[in-house]
mmCIF file of C-alpha atoms in Angstrom:
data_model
loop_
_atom_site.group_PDB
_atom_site.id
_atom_site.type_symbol
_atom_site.label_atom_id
_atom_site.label_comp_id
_atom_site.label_asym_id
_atom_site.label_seq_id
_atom_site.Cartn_x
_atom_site.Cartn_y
_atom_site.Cartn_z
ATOM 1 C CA UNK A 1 10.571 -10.379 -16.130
ATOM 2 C CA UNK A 2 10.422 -7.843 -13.141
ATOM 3 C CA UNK A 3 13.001 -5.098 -12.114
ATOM 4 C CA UNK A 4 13.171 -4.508 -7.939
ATOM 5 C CA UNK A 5 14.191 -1.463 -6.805
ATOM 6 C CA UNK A 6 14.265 -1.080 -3.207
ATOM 7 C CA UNK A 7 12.986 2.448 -1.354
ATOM 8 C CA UNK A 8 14.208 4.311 1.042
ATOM 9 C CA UNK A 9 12.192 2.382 3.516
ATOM 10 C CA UNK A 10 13.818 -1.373 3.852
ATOM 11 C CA UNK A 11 11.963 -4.081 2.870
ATOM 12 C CA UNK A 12 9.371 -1.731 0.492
ATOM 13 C CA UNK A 13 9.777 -2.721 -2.955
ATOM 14 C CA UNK A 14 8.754 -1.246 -6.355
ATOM 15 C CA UNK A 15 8.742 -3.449 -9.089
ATOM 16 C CA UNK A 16 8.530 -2.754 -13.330
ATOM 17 C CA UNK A 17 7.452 -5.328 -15.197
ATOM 18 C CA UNK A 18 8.603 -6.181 -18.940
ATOM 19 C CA UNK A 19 5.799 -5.266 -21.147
ATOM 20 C CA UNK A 20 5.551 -5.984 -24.254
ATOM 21 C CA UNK A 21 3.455 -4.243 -26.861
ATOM 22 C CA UNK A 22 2.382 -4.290 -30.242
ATOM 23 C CA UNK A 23 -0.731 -3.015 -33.047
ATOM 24 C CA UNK A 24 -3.257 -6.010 -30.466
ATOM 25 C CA UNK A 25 -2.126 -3.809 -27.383
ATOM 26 C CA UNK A 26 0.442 -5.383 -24.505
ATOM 27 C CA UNK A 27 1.177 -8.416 -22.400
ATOM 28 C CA UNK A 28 3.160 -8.368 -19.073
ATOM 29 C CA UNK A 29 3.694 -11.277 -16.592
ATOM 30 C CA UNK A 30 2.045 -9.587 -13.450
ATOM 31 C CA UNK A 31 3.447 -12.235 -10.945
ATOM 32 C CA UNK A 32 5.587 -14.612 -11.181
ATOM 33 C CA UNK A 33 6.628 -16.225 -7.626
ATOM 34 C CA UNK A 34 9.776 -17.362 -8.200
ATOM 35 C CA UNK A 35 10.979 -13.909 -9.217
ATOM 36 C CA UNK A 36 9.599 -12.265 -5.584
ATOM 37 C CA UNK A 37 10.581 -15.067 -3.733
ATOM 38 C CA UNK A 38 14.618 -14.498 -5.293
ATOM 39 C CA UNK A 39 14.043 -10.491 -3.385
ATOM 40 C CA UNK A 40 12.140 -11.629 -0.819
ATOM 41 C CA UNK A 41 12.782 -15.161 0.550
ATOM 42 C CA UNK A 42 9.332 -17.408 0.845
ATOM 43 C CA UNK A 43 6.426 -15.608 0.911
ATOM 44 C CA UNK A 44 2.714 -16.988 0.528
ATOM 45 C CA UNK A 45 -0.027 -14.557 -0.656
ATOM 46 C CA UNK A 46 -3.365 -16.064 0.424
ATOM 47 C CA UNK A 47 -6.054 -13.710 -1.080
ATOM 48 C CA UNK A 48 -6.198 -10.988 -3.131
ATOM 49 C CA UNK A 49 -8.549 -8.046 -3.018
ATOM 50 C CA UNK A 50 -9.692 -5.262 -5.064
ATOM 51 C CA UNK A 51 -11.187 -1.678 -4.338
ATOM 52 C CA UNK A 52 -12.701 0.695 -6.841
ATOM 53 C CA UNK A 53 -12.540 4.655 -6.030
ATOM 54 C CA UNK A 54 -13.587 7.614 -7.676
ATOM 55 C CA UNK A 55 -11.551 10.734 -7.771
ATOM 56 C CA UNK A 56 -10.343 11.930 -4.450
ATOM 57 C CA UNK A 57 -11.018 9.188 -2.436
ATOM 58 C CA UNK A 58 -8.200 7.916 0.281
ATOM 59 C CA UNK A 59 -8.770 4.865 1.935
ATOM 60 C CA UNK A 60 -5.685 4.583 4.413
ATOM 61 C CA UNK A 61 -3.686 4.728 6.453
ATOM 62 C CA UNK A 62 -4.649 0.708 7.345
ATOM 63 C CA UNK A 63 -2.399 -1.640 9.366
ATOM 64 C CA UNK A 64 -2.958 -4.672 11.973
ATOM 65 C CA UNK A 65 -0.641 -4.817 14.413
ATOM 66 C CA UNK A 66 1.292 -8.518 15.657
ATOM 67 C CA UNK A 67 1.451 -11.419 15.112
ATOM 68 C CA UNK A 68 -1.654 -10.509 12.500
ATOM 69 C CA UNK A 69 0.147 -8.474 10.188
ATOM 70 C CA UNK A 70 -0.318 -8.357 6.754
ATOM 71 C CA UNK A 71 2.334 -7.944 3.712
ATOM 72 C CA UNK A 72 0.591 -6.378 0.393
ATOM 73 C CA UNK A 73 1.696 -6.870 -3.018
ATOM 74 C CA UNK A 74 0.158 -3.769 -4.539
ATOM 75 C CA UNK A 75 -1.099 -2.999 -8.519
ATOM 76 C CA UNK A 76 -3.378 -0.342 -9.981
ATOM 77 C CA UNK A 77 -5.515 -2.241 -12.665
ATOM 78 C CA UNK A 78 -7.210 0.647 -13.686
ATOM 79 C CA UNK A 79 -6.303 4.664 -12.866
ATOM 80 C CA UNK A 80 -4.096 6.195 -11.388
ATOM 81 C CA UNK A 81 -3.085 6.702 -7.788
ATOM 82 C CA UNK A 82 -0.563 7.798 -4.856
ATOM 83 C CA UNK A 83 0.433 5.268 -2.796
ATOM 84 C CA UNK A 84 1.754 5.361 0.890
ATOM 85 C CA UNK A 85 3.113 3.154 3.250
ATOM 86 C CA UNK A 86 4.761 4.338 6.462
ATOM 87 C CA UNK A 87 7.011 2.268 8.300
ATOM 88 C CA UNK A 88 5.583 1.677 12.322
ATOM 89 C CA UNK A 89 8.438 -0.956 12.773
ATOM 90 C CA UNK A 90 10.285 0.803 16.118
ATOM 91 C CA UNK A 91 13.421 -0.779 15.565
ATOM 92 C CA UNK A 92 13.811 0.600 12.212
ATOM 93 C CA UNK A 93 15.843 3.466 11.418
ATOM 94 C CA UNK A 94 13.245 4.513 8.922
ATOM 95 C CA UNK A 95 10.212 4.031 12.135
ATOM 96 C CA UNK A 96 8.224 7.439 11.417
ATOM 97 C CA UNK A 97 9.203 7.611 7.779
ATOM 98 C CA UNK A 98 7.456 7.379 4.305
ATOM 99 C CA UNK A 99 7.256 6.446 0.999
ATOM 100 C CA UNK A 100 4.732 7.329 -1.934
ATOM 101 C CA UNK A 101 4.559 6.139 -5.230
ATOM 102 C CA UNK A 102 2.793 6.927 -8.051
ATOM 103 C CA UNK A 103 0.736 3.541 -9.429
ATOM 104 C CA UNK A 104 -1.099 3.589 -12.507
ATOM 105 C CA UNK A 105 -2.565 1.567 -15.198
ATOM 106 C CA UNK A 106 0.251 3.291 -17.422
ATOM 107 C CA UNK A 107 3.069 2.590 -15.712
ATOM 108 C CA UNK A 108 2.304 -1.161 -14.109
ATOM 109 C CA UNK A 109 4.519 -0.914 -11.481
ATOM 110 C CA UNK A 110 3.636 -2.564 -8.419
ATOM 111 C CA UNK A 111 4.605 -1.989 -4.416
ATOM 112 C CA UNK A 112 5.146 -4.575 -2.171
ATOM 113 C CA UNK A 113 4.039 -3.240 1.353
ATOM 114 C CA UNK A 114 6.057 -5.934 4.177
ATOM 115 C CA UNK A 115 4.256 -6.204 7.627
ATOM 116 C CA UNK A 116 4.853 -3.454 10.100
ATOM 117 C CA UNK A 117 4.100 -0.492 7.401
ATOM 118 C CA UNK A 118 0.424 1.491 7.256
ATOM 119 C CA UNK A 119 -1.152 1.377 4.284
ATOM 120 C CA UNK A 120 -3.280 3.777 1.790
ATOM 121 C CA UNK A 121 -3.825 5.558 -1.615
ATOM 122 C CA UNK A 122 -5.642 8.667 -2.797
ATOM 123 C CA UNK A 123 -7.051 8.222 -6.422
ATOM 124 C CA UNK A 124 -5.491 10.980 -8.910
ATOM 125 C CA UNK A 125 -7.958 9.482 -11.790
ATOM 126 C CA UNK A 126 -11.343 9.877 -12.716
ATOM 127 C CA UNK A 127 -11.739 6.413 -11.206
ATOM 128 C CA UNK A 128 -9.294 3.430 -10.071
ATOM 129 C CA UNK A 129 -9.497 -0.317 -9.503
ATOM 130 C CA UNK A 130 -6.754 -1.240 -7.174
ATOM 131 C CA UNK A 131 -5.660 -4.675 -6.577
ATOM 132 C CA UNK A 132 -3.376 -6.359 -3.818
ATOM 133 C CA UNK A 133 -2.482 -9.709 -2.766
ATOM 134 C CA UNK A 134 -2.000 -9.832 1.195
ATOM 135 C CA UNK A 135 -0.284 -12.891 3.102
ATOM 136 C CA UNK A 136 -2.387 -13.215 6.304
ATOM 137 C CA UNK A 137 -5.903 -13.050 6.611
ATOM 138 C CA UNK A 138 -7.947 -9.800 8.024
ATOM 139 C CA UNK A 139 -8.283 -9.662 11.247
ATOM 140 C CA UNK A 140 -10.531 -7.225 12.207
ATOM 141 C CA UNK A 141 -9.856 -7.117 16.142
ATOM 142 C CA UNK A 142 -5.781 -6.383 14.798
ATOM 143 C CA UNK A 143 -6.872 -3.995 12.773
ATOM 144 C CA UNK A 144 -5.495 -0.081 13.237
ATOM 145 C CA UNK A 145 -5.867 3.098 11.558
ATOM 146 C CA UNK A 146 -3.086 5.862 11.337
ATOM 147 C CA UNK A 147 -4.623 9.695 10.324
ATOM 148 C CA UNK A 148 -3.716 10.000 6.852
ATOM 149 C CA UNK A 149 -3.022 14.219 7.721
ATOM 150 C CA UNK A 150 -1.378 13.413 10.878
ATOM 151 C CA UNK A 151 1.054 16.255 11.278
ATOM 152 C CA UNK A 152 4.058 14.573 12.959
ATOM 153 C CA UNK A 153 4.018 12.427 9.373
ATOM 154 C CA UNK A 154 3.591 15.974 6.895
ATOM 155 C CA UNK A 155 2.575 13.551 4.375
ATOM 156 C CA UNK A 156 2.520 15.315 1.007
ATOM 157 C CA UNK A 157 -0.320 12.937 -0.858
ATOM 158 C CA UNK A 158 -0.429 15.699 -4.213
ATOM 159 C CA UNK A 159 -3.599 15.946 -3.287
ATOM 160 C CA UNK A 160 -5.235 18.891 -0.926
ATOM 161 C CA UNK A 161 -6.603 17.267 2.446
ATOM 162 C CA UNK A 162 -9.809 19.006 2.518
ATOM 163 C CA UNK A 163 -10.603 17.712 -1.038
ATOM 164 C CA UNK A 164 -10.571 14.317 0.413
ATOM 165 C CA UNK A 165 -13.023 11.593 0.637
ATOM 166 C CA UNK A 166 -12.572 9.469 3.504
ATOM 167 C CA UNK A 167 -15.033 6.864 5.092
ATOM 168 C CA UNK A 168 -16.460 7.729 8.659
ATOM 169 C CA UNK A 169 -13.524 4.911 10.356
ATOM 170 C CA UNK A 170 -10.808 6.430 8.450
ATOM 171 C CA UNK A 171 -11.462 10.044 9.588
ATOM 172 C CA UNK A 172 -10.775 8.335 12.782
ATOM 173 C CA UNK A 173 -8.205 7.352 12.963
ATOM 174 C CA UNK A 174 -5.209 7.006 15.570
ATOM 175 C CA UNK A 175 -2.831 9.874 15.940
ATOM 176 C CA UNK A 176 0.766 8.994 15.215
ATOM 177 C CA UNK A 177 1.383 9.394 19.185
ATOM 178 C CA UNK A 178 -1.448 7.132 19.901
ATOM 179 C CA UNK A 179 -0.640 4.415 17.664
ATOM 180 C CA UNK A 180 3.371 4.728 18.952
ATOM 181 C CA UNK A 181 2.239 4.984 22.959
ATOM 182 C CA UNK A 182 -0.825 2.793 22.598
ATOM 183 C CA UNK A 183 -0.806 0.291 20.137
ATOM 184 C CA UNK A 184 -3.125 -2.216 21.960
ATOM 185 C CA UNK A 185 -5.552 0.809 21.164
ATOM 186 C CA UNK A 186 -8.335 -0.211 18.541
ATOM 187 C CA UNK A 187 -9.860 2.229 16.056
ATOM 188 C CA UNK A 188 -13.053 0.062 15.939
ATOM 189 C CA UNK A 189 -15.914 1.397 18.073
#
């Protein structure tokens, strides 16, 4: 069985699962449809992916923007990270705002990410395997990168920013003004 809590940020879910443990180690239900779809309403997750990362590395802040947008159903597997989502829905009265959580291979807890939100994680551990289910496939044309040290966000990732390790696209990503102004504006050269 799951437990939903809702964040501060509508729509963005954490969820602890039931595990049960004994002397031959645990078992947990890691998904059960039904149970999302009772928070949620229908939702169809049509791949899943999975990233390892050594120590330090943030992959992030990743979005696409509409129609293509993609909701994540996020899980560490292995490790232990921080993970942030940022809400880029205008309408909202969280639009600007965000949200980490600590995910770990400990703890279980998952984060489900709805369209309209960036996306990314710095790894805490030695090394992590992250998995997520997404709903819509990647669309590479869509696809848009927010600066994970933008400072209009002041993300605090418990990490310092110079100690990261980002790939060369991520480093480029849009400032929080150009994604707002010009969100047309594609990241991919």
């Amino acid at each position: 069985m799951m437990h939903f809590k809702e964040t501060k940020l509508r729509g963005v879910y954490v969820a602890h699962p039931d595990v049960y443990r004994d002397h031959r180690g645990f078992f947990l239900e890691r998904f059960r449809l039904d149970e999302w779809e009772s928070i949620l309403g229908p939702i169809k997750f049509i791949q899943e992916n999975e990233s390892f990362s050594t120590q330090g590395v943030l992959r992030g802040l990743h979005y696409q923007i509409s129609p293509y947008g993609q909701s994540k159903l996020v899980h560490v597997a292995w490790g232990a990270i921080h993970d942030v989502v940022v809400d880029m829905r205008p309408d909202s009265p969280t639009f600007g705002q965000y949200h980490l959580e600590l995910l770990d291979d400990k703890n279980k807890k998952q984060l489900f990410v709805p369209s309209g939100f960036a996306h990314g994680f710095v790894v805490l551990s030695s090394e992590a395997v992250v998995q997520y289910k997404v709903d819509a496939p990647y669309h590479p044309a869509s696809e848009r990168i927010l600066r994970f040290d933008d400072p209009f966000l002041q993300i605090d990732w418990g990490v310092p920013p110079d100690s990261c390790i980002l790939s060369d696209k991520d480093r480029q990503g849009l400032s929080w003004e150009e994604a707002i102004i010009q969100p047309e504006k594609s990241t991919m050269n």
